[in-house]
PDB file of C-alpha atoms in Angstrom:
ATOM      1  CA  UNK A   1     238.887 166.271  -9.546  1.00  0.00           C
ATOM      2  CA  UNK A   2     238.172 166.614  -5.820  1.00  0.00           C
ATOM      3  CA  UNK A   3     235.761 169.558  -5.805  1.00  0.00           C
ATOM      4  CA  UNK A   4     235.849 171.919  -2.829  1.00  0.00           C
ATOM      5  CA  UNK A   5     237.734 169.820  -0.286  1.00  0.00           C
ATOM      6  CA  UNK A   6     237.606 172.651   2.262  1.00  0.00           C
ATOM      7  CA  UNK A   7     233.879 172.154   2.737  1.00  0.00           C
ATOM      8  CA  UNK A   8     233.465 171.155   6.380  1.00  0.00           C
ATOM      9  CA  UNK A   9     231.866 167.747   6.790  1.00  0.00           C
ATOM     10  CA  UNK A  10     230.946 165.609   9.775  1.00  0.00           C
ATOM     11  CA  UNK A  11     233.221 162.981  11.237  1.00  0.00           C
ATOM     12  CA  UNK A  12     232.338 159.348  10.392  1.00  0.00           C
ATOM     13  CA  UNK A  13     229.564 157.963  12.631  1.00  0.00           C
ATOM     14  CA  UNK A  14     230.377 155.622  15.498  1.00  0.00           C
ATOM     15  CA  UNK A  15     229.145 152.518  13.684  1.00  0.00           C
ATOM     16  CA  UNK A  16     230.990 153.266  10.430  1.00  0.00           C
ATOM     17  CA  UNK A  17     233.731 151.071   9.008  1.00  0.00           C
ATOM     18  CA  UNK A  18     236.255 153.896   9.395  1.00  0.00           C
ATOM     19  CA  UNK A  19     235.469 154.310  13.103  1.00  0.00           C
ATOM     20  CA  UNK A  20     235.614 150.541  13.695  1.00  0.00           C
ATOM     21  CA  UNK A  21     239.002 150.321  11.957  1.00  0.00           C
ATOM     22  CA  UNK A  22     240.417 153.239  13.972  1.00  0.00           C
ATOM     23  CA  UNK A  23     239.109 151.673  17.181  1.00  0.00           C
ATOM     24  CA  UNK A  24     240.661 148.323  16.250  1.00  0.00           C
ATOM     25  CA  UNK A  25     243.972 150.028  15.535  1.00  0.00           C
ATOM     26  CA  UNK A  26     244.684 148.337  12.205  1.00  0.00           C
ATOM     27  CA  UNK A  27     243.292 148.007   8.704  1.00  0.00           C
ATOM     28  CA  UNK A  28     242.716 144.425   7.528  1.00  0.00           C
ATOM     29  CA  UNK A  29     243.724 144.271   3.884  1.00  0.00           C
ATOM     30  CA  UNK A  30     243.391 141.229   1.620  1.00  0.00           C
ATOM     31  CA  UNK A  31     246.312 140.426  -0.721  1.00  0.00           C
ATOM     32  CA  UNK A  32     247.601 137.450  -2.747  1.00  0.00           C
ATOM     33  CA  UNK A  33     251.319 136.595  -2.853  1.00  0.00           C
ATOM     34  CA  UNK A  34     252.814 137.246  -6.304  1.00  0.00           C
ATOM     35  CA  UNK A  35     255.825 139.132  -7.589  1.00  0.00           C
ATOM     36  CA  UNK A  36     255.226 142.835  -8.034  1.00  0.00           C
ATOM     37  CA  UNK A  37     251.848 142.750  -6.277  1.00  0.00           C
ATOM     38  CA  UNK A  38     252.312 141.267  -2.809  1.00  0.00           C
ATOM     39  CA  UNK A  39     255.632 139.586  -2.146  1.00  0.00           C
ATOM     40  CA  UNK A  40     257.318 138.845   1.177  1.00  0.00           C
ATOM     41  CA  UNK A  41     261.043 139.525   0.979  1.00  0.00           C
ATOM     42  CA  UNK A  42     262.697 137.000   3.287  1.00  0.00           C
ATOM     43  CA  UNK A  43     265.936 138.992   3.199  1.00  0.00           C
ATOM     44  CA  UNK A  44     264.439 142.246   4.466  1.00  0.00           C
ATOM     45  CA  UNK A  45     261.513 140.697   6.322  1.00  0.00           C
ATOM     46  CA  UNK A  46     259.201 143.164   4.578  1.00  0.00           C
ATOM     47  CA  UNK A  47     256.290 142.933   2.157  1.00  0.00           C
ATOM     48  CA  UNK A  48     256.392 144.844  -1.118  1.00  0.00           C
ATOM     49  CA  UNK A  49     254.171 145.158  -4.183  1.00  0.00           C
ATOM     50  CA  UNK A  50     251.457 147.349  -5.659  1.00  0.00           C
ATOM     51  CA  UNK A  51     248.715 145.676  -3.602  1.00  0.00           C
ATOM     52  CA  UNK A  52     250.763 146.196  -0.449  1.00  0.00           C
ATOM     53  CA  UNK A  53     251.340 149.846  -1.305  1.00  0.00           C
ATOM     54  CA  UNK A  54     247.630 150.489  -1.715  1.00  0.00           C
ATOM     55  CA  UNK A  55     246.930 148.724   1.587  1.00  0.00           C
ATOM     56  CA  UNK A  56     249.476 151.050   3.174  1.00  0.00           C
ATOM     57  CA  UNK A  57     248.033 154.081   1.407  1.00  0.00           C
ATOM     58  CA  UNK A  58     244.573 153.368   2.828  1.00  0.00           C
ATOM     59  CA  UNK A  59     246.073 152.824   6.284  1.00  0.00           C
ATOM     60  CA  UNK A  60     247.972 156.124   5.999  1.00  0.00           C
ATOM     61  CA  UNK A  61     244.725 157.901   5.115  1.00  0.00           C
ATOM     62  CA  UNK A  62     242.917 156.424   8.124  1.00  0.00           C
ATOM     63  CA  UNK A  63     245.671 156.624  10.737  1.00  0.00           C
ATOM     64  CA  UNK A  64     247.078 160.122  10.167  1.00  0.00           C
ATOM     65  CA  UNK A  65     249.995 158.990   8.062  1.00  0.00           C
ATOM     66  CA  UNK A  66     250.919 155.780   9.912  1.00  0.00           C
ATOM     67  CA  UNK A  67     250.995 153.334   7.018  1.00  0.00           C
ATOM     68  CA  UNK A  68     252.265 150.512   9.251  1.00  0.00           C
ATOM     69  CA  UNK A  69     248.878 150.070  10.893  1.00  0.00           C
ATOM     70  CA  UNK A  70     247.752 147.353   8.510  1.00  0.00           C
ATOM     71  CA  UNK A  71     247.474 143.585   8.684  1.00  0.00           C
ATOM     72  CA  UNK A  72     248.148 141.980   5.299  1.00  0.00           C
ATOM     73  CA  UNK A  73     245.914 138.925   5.042  1.00  0.00           C
ATOM     74  CA  UNK A  74     246.481 136.335   2.310  1.00  0.00           C
ATOM     75  CA  UNK A  75     243.281 135.427   0.470  1.00  0.00           C
ATOM     76  CA  UNK A  76     242.832 133.194  -2.565  1.00  0.00           C
ATOM     77  CA  UNK A  77     240.526 133.349  -5.573  1.00  0.00           C
ATOM     78  CA  UNK A  78     238.194 130.688  -4.184  1.00  0.00           C
ATOM     79  CA  UNK A  79     237.511 132.410  -0.845  1.00  0.00           C
ATOM     80  CA  UNK A  80     238.342 136.111  -1.299  1.00  0.00           C
ATOM     81  CA  UNK A  81     234.737 137.335  -1.638  1.00  0.00           C
ATOM     82  CA  UNK A  82     233.548 135.319   1.359  1.00  0.00           C
ATOM     83  CA  UNK A  83     236.434 136.755   3.385  1.00  0.00           C
ATOM     84  CA  UNK A  84     235.331 140.286   2.491  1.00  0.00           C
ATOM     85  CA  UNK A  85     231.621 139.669   3.089  1.00  0.00           C
ATOM     86  CA  UNK A  86     232.327 138.049   6.468  1.00  0.00           C
ATOM     87  CA  UNK A  87     234.511 141.005   7.550  1.00  0.00           C
ATOM     88  CA  UNK A  88     237.679 138.922   7.747  1.00  0.00           C
ATOM     89  CA  UNK A  89     239.157 141.773   5.700  1.00  0.00           C
ATOM     90  CA  UNK A  90     238.029 145.394   5.335  1.00  0.00           C
ATOM     91  CA  UNK A  91     239.171 145.772   1.747  1.00  0.00           C
ATOM     92  CA  UNK A  92     240.467 143.503  -1.001  1.00  0.00           C
ATOM     93  CA  UNK A  93     243.464 145.083  -2.661  1.00  0.00           C
ATOM     94  CA  UNK A  94     244.455 141.704  -4.132  1.00  0.00           C
ATOM     95  CA  UNK A  95     243.978 141.531  -7.883  1.00  0.00           C
ATOM     96  CA  UNK A  96     240.260 141.019  -8.560  1.00  0.00           C
ATOM     97  CA  UNK A  97     238.546 141.744 -11.850  1.00  0.00           C
ATOM     98  CA  UNK A  98     235.712 144.282 -11.651  1.00  0.00           C
ATOM     99  CA  UNK A  99     232.591 142.856 -13.294  1.00  0.00           C
ATOM    100  CA  UNK A 100     228.955 143.908 -13.295  1.00  0.00           C
ATOM    101  CA  UNK A 101     227.905 140.637 -11.643  1.00  0.00           C
ATOM    102  CA  UNK A 102     230.372 141.075  -8.794  1.00  0.00           C
ATOM    103  CA  UNK A 103     229.258 144.666  -8.408  1.00  0.00           C
ATOM    104  CA  UNK A 104     225.524 143.915  -8.329  1.00  0.00           C
ATOM    105  CA  UNK A 105     225.086 140.366  -7.012  1.00  0.00           C
ATOM    106  CA  UNK A 106     227.445 137.399  -6.817  1.00  0.00           C
ATOM    107  CA  UNK A 107     225.278 134.290  -6.248  1.00  0.00           C
ATOM    108  CA  UNK A 108     228.029 132.237  -4.622  1.00  0.00           C
ATOM    109  CA  UNK A 109     228.370 134.868  -1.888  1.00  0.00           C
ATOM    110  CA  UNK A 110     224.853 136.277  -1.736  1.00  0.00           C
ATOM    111  CA  UNK A 111     225.777 139.930  -2.191  1.00  0.00           C
ATOM    112  CA  UNK A 112     227.503 142.403  -4.430  1.00  0.00           C
ATOM    113  CA  UNK A 113     230.502 144.610  -3.720  1.00  0.00           C
ATOM    114  CA  UNK A 114     231.656 148.161  -4.365  1.00  0.00           C
ATOM    115  CA  UNK A 115     234.665 148.550  -6.650  1.00  0.00           C
ATOM    116  CA  UNK A 116     237.023 151.495  -6.445  1.00  0.00           C
ATOM    117  CA  UNK A 117     239.302 152.663  -9.273  1.00  0.00           C
ATOM    118  CA  UNK A 118     241.225 150.143 -11.348  1.00  0.00           C
ATOM    119  CA  UNK A 119     244.901 149.982 -10.356  1.00  0.00           C
ATOM    120  CA  UNK A 120     246.134 147.550 -13.030  1.00  0.00           C
ATOM    121  CA  UNK A 121     244.844 146.359 -16.401  1.00  0.00           C
ATOM    122  CA  UNK A 122     245.726 142.876 -17.647  1.00  0.00           C
ATOM    123  CA  UNK A 123     244.153 140.027 -19.620  1.00  0.00           C
ATOM    124  CA  UNK A 124     243.925 136.273 -20.090  1.00  0.00           C
ATOM    125  CA  UNK A 125     247.099 134.877 -21.639  1.00  0.00           C
ATOM    126  CA  UNK A 126     248.295 131.340 -22.238  1.00  0.00           C
ATOM    127  CA  UNK A 127     251.732 129.880 -21.513  1.00  0.00           C
ATOM    128  CA  UNK A 128     253.233 126.463 -21.075  1.00  0.00           C
ATOM    129  CA  UNK A 129     255.775 123.828 -21.990  1.00  0.00           C
ATOM    130  CA  UNK A 130     256.759 124.057 -25.683  1.00  0.00           C
ATOM    131  CA  UNK A 131     254.905 123.477 -27.973  1.00  0.00           C
ATOM    132  CA  UNK A 132     251.797 123.501 -25.777  1.00  0.00           C
ATOM    133  CA  UNK A 133     252.117 127.152 -24.840  1.00  0.00           C
ATOM    134  CA  UNK A 134     252.063 128.087 -28.526  1.00  0.00           C
ATOM    135  CA  UNK A 135     249.150 125.749 -29.280  1.00  0.00           C
ATOM    136  CA  UNK A 136     247.092 127.340 -26.516  1.00  0.00           C
ATOM    137  CA  UNK A 137     248.166 130.845 -27.526  1.00  0.00           C
ATOM    138  CA  UNK A 138     247.036 130.279 -31.122  1.00  0.00           C
ATOM    139  CA  UNK A 139     243.832 128.523 -29.945  1.00  0.00           C
ATOM    140  CA  UNK A 140     244.629 125.579 -32.174  1.00  0.00           C
ATOM    141  CA  UNK A 141     244.469 122.493 -29.957  1.00  0.00           C
ATOM    142  CA  UNK A 142     244.362 120.256 -33.023  1.00  0.00           C
ATOM    143  CA  UNK A 143     248.108 120.703 -33.328  1.00  0.00           C
ATOM    144  CA  UNK A 144     248.493 119.445 -29.735  1.00  0.00           C
ATOM    145  CA  UNK A 145     245.770 116.802 -29.211  1.00  0.00           C
ATOM    146  CA  UNK A 146     246.987 116.118 -25.651  1.00  0.00           C
ATOM    147  CA  UNK A 147     246.838 119.794 -24.647  1.00  0.00           C
ATOM    148  CA  UNK A 148     245.737 120.349 -21.040  1.00  0.00           C
ATOM    149  CA  UNK A 149     245.273 123.918 -19.795  1.00  0.00           C
ATOM    150  CA  UNK A 150     245.159 124.565 -16.042  1.00  0.00           C
ATOM    151  CA  UNK A 151     242.829 127.418 -15.028  1.00  0.00           C
ATOM    152  CA  UNK A 152     242.022 128.642 -11.505  1.00  0.00           C
ATOM    153  CA  UNK A 153     238.531 128.176 -10.115  1.00  0.00           C
ATOM    154  CA  UNK A 154     236.691 131.318  -9.015  1.00  0.00           C
ATOM    155  CA  UNK A 155     238.295 133.517 -11.686  1.00  0.00           C
ATOM    156  CA  UNK A 156     236.921 135.173 -14.804  1.00  0.00           C
ATOM    157  CA  UNK A 157     239.436 133.128 -16.809  1.00  0.00           C
ATOM    158  CA  UNK A 158     237.352 129.961 -16.479  1.00  0.00           C
ATOM    159  CA  UNK A 159     234.401 131.119 -18.599  1.00  0.00           C
ATOM    160  CA  UNK A 160     236.655 132.753 -21.179  1.00  0.00           C
ATOM    161  CA  UNK A 161     238.826 129.635 -21.538  1.00  0.00           C
ATOM    162  CA  UNK A 162     235.731 127.473 -22.026  1.00  0.00           C
ATOM    163  CA  UNK A 163     234.645 129.884 -24.763  1.00  0.00           C
ATOM    164  CA  UNK A 164     237.931 129.257 -26.561  1.00  0.00           C
ATOM    165  CA  UNK A 165     238.438 125.529 -25.881  1.00  0.00           C
ATOM    166  CA  UNK A 166     236.227 122.471 -25.447  1.00  0.00           C
ATOM    167  CA  UNK A 167     236.017 120.839 -22.024  1.00  0.00           C
ATOM    168  CA  UNK A 168     238.540 118.103 -22.785  1.00  0.00           C
ATOM    169  CA  UNK A 169     241.374 120.624 -22.939  1.00  0.00           C
ATOM    170  CA  UNK A 170     240.589 122.447 -19.672  1.00  0.00           C
ATOM    171  CA  UNK A 171     241.667 121.424 -16.160  1.00  0.00           C
ATOM    172  CA  UNK A 172     240.138 123.443 -13.309  1.00  0.00           C
ATOM    173  CA  UNK A 173     242.369 123.939 -10.247  1.00  0.00           C
ATOM    174  CA  UNK A 174     241.340 125.270  -6.853  1.00  0.00           C
ATOM    175  CA  UNK A 175     243.326 128.539  -7.115  1.00  0.00           C
ATOM    176  CA  UNK A 176     246.035 130.274  -9.152  1.00  0.00           C
ATOM    177  CA  UNK A 177     249.043 128.759  -7.303  1.00  0.00           C
ATOM    178  CA  UNK A 178     247.565 125.297  -7.899  1.00  0.00           C
ATOM    179  CA  UNK A 179     247.156 126.130 -11.591  1.00  0.00           C
ATOM    180  CA  UNK A 180     250.774 127.304 -11.811  1.00  0.00           C
ATOM    181  CA  UNK A 181     251.920 124.091 -10.120  1.00  0.00           C
ATOM    182  CA  UNK A 182     250.160 122.046 -12.805  1.00  0.00           C
ATOM    183  CA  UNK A 183     253.216 122.127 -15.049  1.00  0.00           C
ATOM    184  CA  UNK A 184     255.490 120.649 -12.395  1.00  0.00           C
ATOM    185  CA  UNK A 185     253.096 117.958 -11.173  1.00  0.00           C
ATOM    186  CA  UNK A 186     252.020 116.907 -14.650  1.00  0.00           C
ATOM    187  CA  UNK A 187     248.358 117.851 -14.370  1.00  0.00           C
ATOM    188  CA  UNK A 188     248.678 120.145 -17.379  1.00  0.00           C
ATOM    189  CA  UNK A 189     251.125 121.336 -19.994  1.00  0.00           C
ATOM    190  CA  UNK A 190     249.731 124.849 -20.361  1.00  0.00           C
ATOM    191  CA  UNK A 191     248.274 127.543 -18.097  1.00  0.00           C
ATOM    192  CA  UNK A 192     245.596 130.154 -18.679  1.00  0.00           C
ATOM    193  CA  UNK A 193     245.707 133.203 -16.426  1.00  0.00           C
ATOM    194  CA  UNK A 194     246.654 136.881 -16.426  1.00  0.00           C
ATOM    195  CA  UNK A 195     250.012 137.939 -17.817  1.00  0.00           C
ATOM    196  CA  UNK A 196     251.141 139.091 -14.363  1.00  0.00           C
ATOM    197  CA  UNK A 197     251.024 135.479 -13.116  1.00  0.00           C
ATOM    198  CA  UNK A 198     252.991 134.052 -16.045  1.00  0.00           C
ATOM    199  CA  UNK A 199     256.365 135.699 -15.550  1.00  0.00           C
ATOM    200  CA  UNK A 200     259.369 133.401 -15.274  1.00  0.00           C
ATOM    201  CA  UNK A 201     259.751 134.454 -11.640  1.00  0.00           C
ATOM    202  CA  UNK A 202     256.182 133.436 -10.774  1.00  0.00           C
ATOM    203  CA  UNK A 203     256.401 130.096 -12.551  1.00  0.00           C
ATOM    204  CA  UNK A 204     259.572 129.200 -10.670  1.00  0.00           C
ATOM    205  CA  UNK A 205     258.588 130.593  -7.262  1.00  0.00           C
ATOM    206  CA  UNK A 206     254.919 129.617  -7.085  1.00  0.00           C
ATOM    207  CA  UNK A 207     254.719 126.887  -9.718  1.00  0.00           C
ATOM    208  CA  UNK A 208     257.968 125.069  -9.045  1.00  0.00           C
ATOM    209  CA  UNK A 209     258.678 124.700 -12.769  1.00  0.00           C
ATOM    210  CA  UNK A 210     262.321 124.926 -13.882  1.00  0.00           C
ATOM    211  CA  UNK A 211     262.071 123.458 -17.396  1.00  0.00           C
ATOM    212  CA  UNK A 212     261.482 124.955 -20.834  1.00  0.00           C
ATOM    213  CA  UNK A 213     258.686 127.489 -20.864  1.00  0.00           C
ATOM    214  CA  UNK A 214     257.026 129.858 -23.321  1.00  0.00           C
ATOM    215  CA  UNK A 215     254.502 132.677 -22.889  1.00  0.00           C
ATOM    216  CA  UNK A 216     251.974 133.557 -25.580  1.00  0.00           C
ATOM    217  CA  UNK A 217     251.635 136.944 -27.213  1.00  0.00           C
ATOM    218  CA  UNK A 218     247.828 137.169 -27.446  1.00  0.00           C
ATOM    219  CA  UNK A 219     245.507 138.599 -24.795  1.00  0.00           C
ATOM    220  CA  UNK A 220     242.027 137.078 -24.809  1.00  0.00           C
ATOM    221  CA  UNK A 221     240.200 139.197 -22.239  1.00  0.00           C
ATOM    222  CA  UNK A 222     240.237 142.561 -20.493  1.00  0.00           C
ATOM    223  CA  UNK A 223     240.832 142.314 -16.769  1.00  0.00           C
ATOM    224  CA  UNK A 224     240.497 145.584 -14.826  1.00  0.00           C
ATOM    225  CA  UNK A 225     242.015 144.630 -11.471  1.00  0.00           C
ATOM    226  CA  UNK A 226     240.314 146.809  -8.907  1.00  0.00           C
ATOM    227  CA  UNK A 227     240.250 147.048  -5.083  1.00  0.00           C
ATOM    228  CA  UNK A 228     236.798 146.467  -3.581  1.00  0.00           C
ATOM    229  CA  UNK A 229     234.876 146.769  -0.329  1.00  0.00           C
ATOM    230  CA  UNK A 230     231.516 145.691   1.039  1.00  0.00           C
ATOM    231  CA  UNK A 231     228.386 147.526  -0.086  1.00  0.00           C
ATOM    232  CA  UNK A 232     227.204 148.377   3.420  1.00  0.00           C
ATOM    233  CA  UNK A 233     229.280 151.542   3.937  1.00  0.00           C
ATOM    234  CA  UNK A 234     229.377 154.127   1.120  1.00  0.00           C
ATOM    235  CA  UNK A 235     231.634 156.411   3.172  1.00  0.00           C
ATOM    236  CA  UNK A 236     234.419 153.835   3.447  1.00  0.00           C
ATOM    237  CA  UNK A 237     233.964 152.957  -0.229  1.00  0.00           C
ATOM    238  CA  UNK A 238     234.406 156.627  -1.083  1.00  0.00           C
ATOM    239  CA  UNK A 239     237.578 156.896   0.981  1.00  0.00           C
ATOM    240  CA  UNK A 240     239.159 153.904  -0.796  1.00  0.00           C
ATOM    241  CA  UNK A 241     238.121 155.328  -4.175  1.00  0.00           C
ATOM    242  CA  UNK A 242     239.644 158.729  -3.493  1.00  0.00           C
ATOM    243  CA  UNK A 243     242.835 157.314  -1.977  1.00  0.00           C
ATOM    244  CA  UNK A 244     243.498 155.589  -5.303  1.00  0.00           C
ATOM    245  CA  UNK A 245     242.408 158.678  -7.211  1.00  0.00           C
ATOM    246  CA  UNK A 246     244.918 160.741  -5.227  1.00  0.00           C
ATOM    247  CA  UNK A 247     247.817 158.613  -6.513  1.00  0.00           C
ATOM    248  CA  UNK A 248     246.688 159.184 -10.121  1.00  0.00           C
ATOM    249  CA  UNK A 249     246.155 162.899  -9.529  1.00  0.00           C
ATOM    250  CA  UNK A 250     249.613 163.257  -7.991  1.00  0.00           C
ATOM    251  CA  UNK A 251     251.285 161.726 -11.038  1.00  0.00           C
ATOM    252  CA  UNK A 252     249.246 163.913 -13.397  1.00  0.00           C
ATOM    253  CA  UNK A 253     250.311 167.006 -11.451  1.00  0.00           C
ATOM    254  CA  UNK A 254     253.948 165.944 -11.152  1.00  0.00           C
ATOM    255  CA  UNK A 255     253.678 165.631  -7.360  1.00  0.00           C
ATOM    256  CA  UNK A 256     256.166 163.067  -6.070  1.00  0.00           C
ATOM    257  CA  UNK A 257     256.493 161.357  -2.704  1.00  0.00           C
ATOM    258  CA  UNK A 258     259.021 164.007  -1.669  1.00  0.00           C
ATOM    259  CA  UNK A 259     256.510 166.760  -2.556  1.00  0.00           C
ATOM    260  CA  UNK A 260     253.466 165.339  -0.747  1.00  0.00           C
ATOM    261  CA  UNK A 261     252.782 168.709   0.922  1.00  0.00           C
ATOM    262  CA  UNK A 262     251.556 169.966  -2.467  1.00  0.00           C
ATOM    263  CA  UNK A 263     248.475 167.731  -2.249  1.00  0.00           C
ATOM    264  CA  UNK A 264     245.202 169.441  -1.220  1.00  0.00           C
ATOM    265  CA  UNK A 265     243.897 169.322   2.336  1.00  0.00           C
ATOM    266  CA  UNK A 266     240.502 167.842   3.160  1.00  0.00           C
ATOM    267  CA  UNK A 267     237.735 168.921   5.547  1.00  0.00           C
ATOM    268  CA  UNK A 268     234.931 166.725   4.195  1.00  0.00           C
ATOM    269  CA  UNK A 269     235.544 163.894   6.700  1.00  0.00           C
ATOM    270  CA  UNK A 270     236.199 165.898   9.840  1.00  0.00           C
ATOM    271  CA  UNK A 271     239.427 166.749  11.639  1.00  0.00           C
ATOM    272  CA  UNK A 272     241.044 163.297  11.544  1.00  0.00           C
ATOM    273  CA  UNK A 273     241.323 163.285   7.755  1.00  0.00           C
ATOM    274  CA  UNK A 274     242.455 166.861   7.091  1.00  0.00           C
ATOM    275  CA  UNK A 275     245.857 165.793   5.691  1.00  0.00           C
ATOM    276  CA  UNK A 276     244.647 162.497   4.203  1.00  0.00           C
ATOM    277  CA  UNK A 277     245.839 163.081   0.637  1.00  0.00           C
ATOM    278  CA  UNK A 278     249.237 164.292   1.801  1.00  0.00           C
ATOM    279  CA  UNK A 279     249.618 161.275   4.049  1.00  0.00           C
ATOM    280  CA  UNK A 280     248.783 158.933   1.146  1.00  0.00           C
ATOM    281  CA  UNK A 281     251.443 160.375  -1.164  1.00  0.00           C
ATOM    282  CA  UNK A 282     253.984 160.675   1.644  1.00  0.00           C
ATOM    283  CA  UNK A 283     253.495 156.970   2.384  1.00  0.00           C
ATOM    284  CA  UNK A 284     253.641 155.463  -1.121  1.00  0.00           C
ATOM    285  CA  UNK A 285     254.181 158.195  -3.719  1.00  0.00           C
ATOM    286  CA  UNK A 286     252.205 158.769  -6.911  1.00  0.00           C
ATOM    287  CA  UNK A 287     251.025 155.970  -9.214  1.00  0.00           C
ATOM    288  CA  UNK A 288     254.093 156.231 -11.433  1.00  0.00           C
ATOM    289  CA  UNK A 289     256.376 155.820  -8.434  1.00  0.00           C
ATOM    290  CA  UNK A 290     254.309 152.876  -7.167  1.00  0.00           C
ATOM    291  CA  UNK A 291     254.478 151.165 -10.558  1.00  0.00           C
ATOM    292  CA  UNK A 292     258.185 151.815 -11.056  1.00  0.00           C
ATOM    293  CA  UNK A 293     259.060 150.516  -7.610  1.00  0.00           C
ATOM    294  CA  UNK A 294     257.007 147.335  -7.806  1.00  0.00           C
ATOM    295  CA  UNK A 295     256.091 146.281 -11.332  1.00  0.00           C
ATOM    296  CA  UNK A 296     258.333 147.828 -13.974  1.00  0.00           C
ATOM    297  CA  UNK A 297     260.982 145.094 -13.804  1.00  0.00           C
ATOM    298  CA  UNK A 298     258.337 142.391 -14.295  1.00  0.00           C
ATOM    299  CA  UNK A 299     255.780 144.050 -16.577  1.00  0.00           C
ATOM    300  CA  UNK A 300     256.968 147.257 -18.298  1.00  0.00           C
ATOM    301  CA  UNK A 301     254.295 149.925 -18.064  1.00  0.00           C
ATOM    302  CA  UNK A 302     252.276 150.376 -21.257  1.00  0.00           C
ATOM    303  CA  UNK A 303     248.793 150.705 -22.739  1.00  0.00           C
ATOM    304  CA  UNK A 304     245.912 151.232 -20.354  1.00  0.00           C
ATOM    305  CA  UNK A 305     248.317 151.332 -17.414  1.00  0.00           C
ATOM    306  CA  UNK A 306     249.723 154.638 -18.656  1.00  0.00           C
ATOM    307  CA  UNK A 307     248.331 158.015 -17.620  1.00  0.00           C
ATOM    308  CA  UNK A 308     245.073 158.969 -19.287  1.00  0.00           C
ATOM    309  CA  UNK A 309     246.704 161.963 -20.956  1.00  0.00           C
ATOM    310  CA  UNK A 310     248.871 162.856 -23.951  1.00  0.00           C
ATOM    311  CA  UNK A 311     250.775 161.149 -25.432  1.00  0.00           C
ATOM    312  CA  UNK A 312     249.047 158.023 -24.080  1.00  0.00           C
ATOM    313  CA  UNK A 313     245.392 159.126 -24.089  1.00  0.00           C
ATOM    314  CA  UNK A 314     242.690 160.079 -23.872  1.00  0.00           C
ATOM    315  CA  UNK A 315     241.569 156.542 -23.084  1.00  0.00           C
ATOM    316  CA  UNK A 316     237.812 156.907 -23.222  1.00  0.00           C
ATOM    317  CA  UNK A 317     236.434 153.402 -22.797  1.00  0.00           C
ATOM    318  CA  UNK A 318     233.957 151.635 -20.576  1.00  0.00           C
ATOM    319  CA  UNK A 319     235.712 149.591 -17.906  1.00  0.00           C
ATOM    320  CA  UNK A 320     235.384 146.027 -19.209  1.00  0.00           C
ATOM    321  CA  UNK A 321     233.655 143.444 -17.119  1.00  0.00           C
ATOM    322  CA  UNK A 322     230.129 143.021 -18.441  1.00  0.00           C
TER     323      UNK A 322
END
């Protein structure tokens, strides 16, 4: 899928994002703490998760294999796009849904953004204290007249929840952790967010809820979680896109982390990026290895998160988000 990577290209210009990052000495990568995606292990003193791995993969591509040259910056749903626009981060690897509006023009920020390849597909799901989780899941609030569903501001879940429920049943919280905490503080008895945020581990760790709890079985939206960058530098956007693509390609070709030298070399970006694809796979492995290491124990791999090949594909569909 890479074309002729031996074609000799020019090095990034002096005012490019890539040059500025190399001069700074570190990539600034936006993440959000959650199990399987970006979690700080207090025992090891290390971060792990799929978002963290892609931050490291991009750093490895930029810094000749040194995946440690990255600052992981916590950003929340309410301020993530401002942080990116204002150059507080270079790239958002934290779970953000790719939509046409965010791609073209987001009024609250005053600009659009460039999305790379989707790294995880999920959808709006409801959970809560029995029987409220089931009432929300079946979209039958009449059976629970005091139903209150906490939803995080600044997410695509807000509009979709309002499509399913009248205003009296919806409680808007400032971000996803605040929505998860709604069960424990009594602000709500149900939560509407992506499945990845509704695991028992997340509810206990970030929501502080230890009581009875049930997760629905229905998915009410398609959420293609996709890393994104600013629109002012197509070259950097391309690098992020192809870093992610390299992890998919490696899995398709059966190239593991231990076999990174089987990845193609690259002359399109000048001498500093000749071994970029090999450095990416050496740092984090292929997509299957990334998923197995970080997510499999929380969300078993299935559906659109499988390879787009037999026996799982082809999956020919427009990325949702309109």
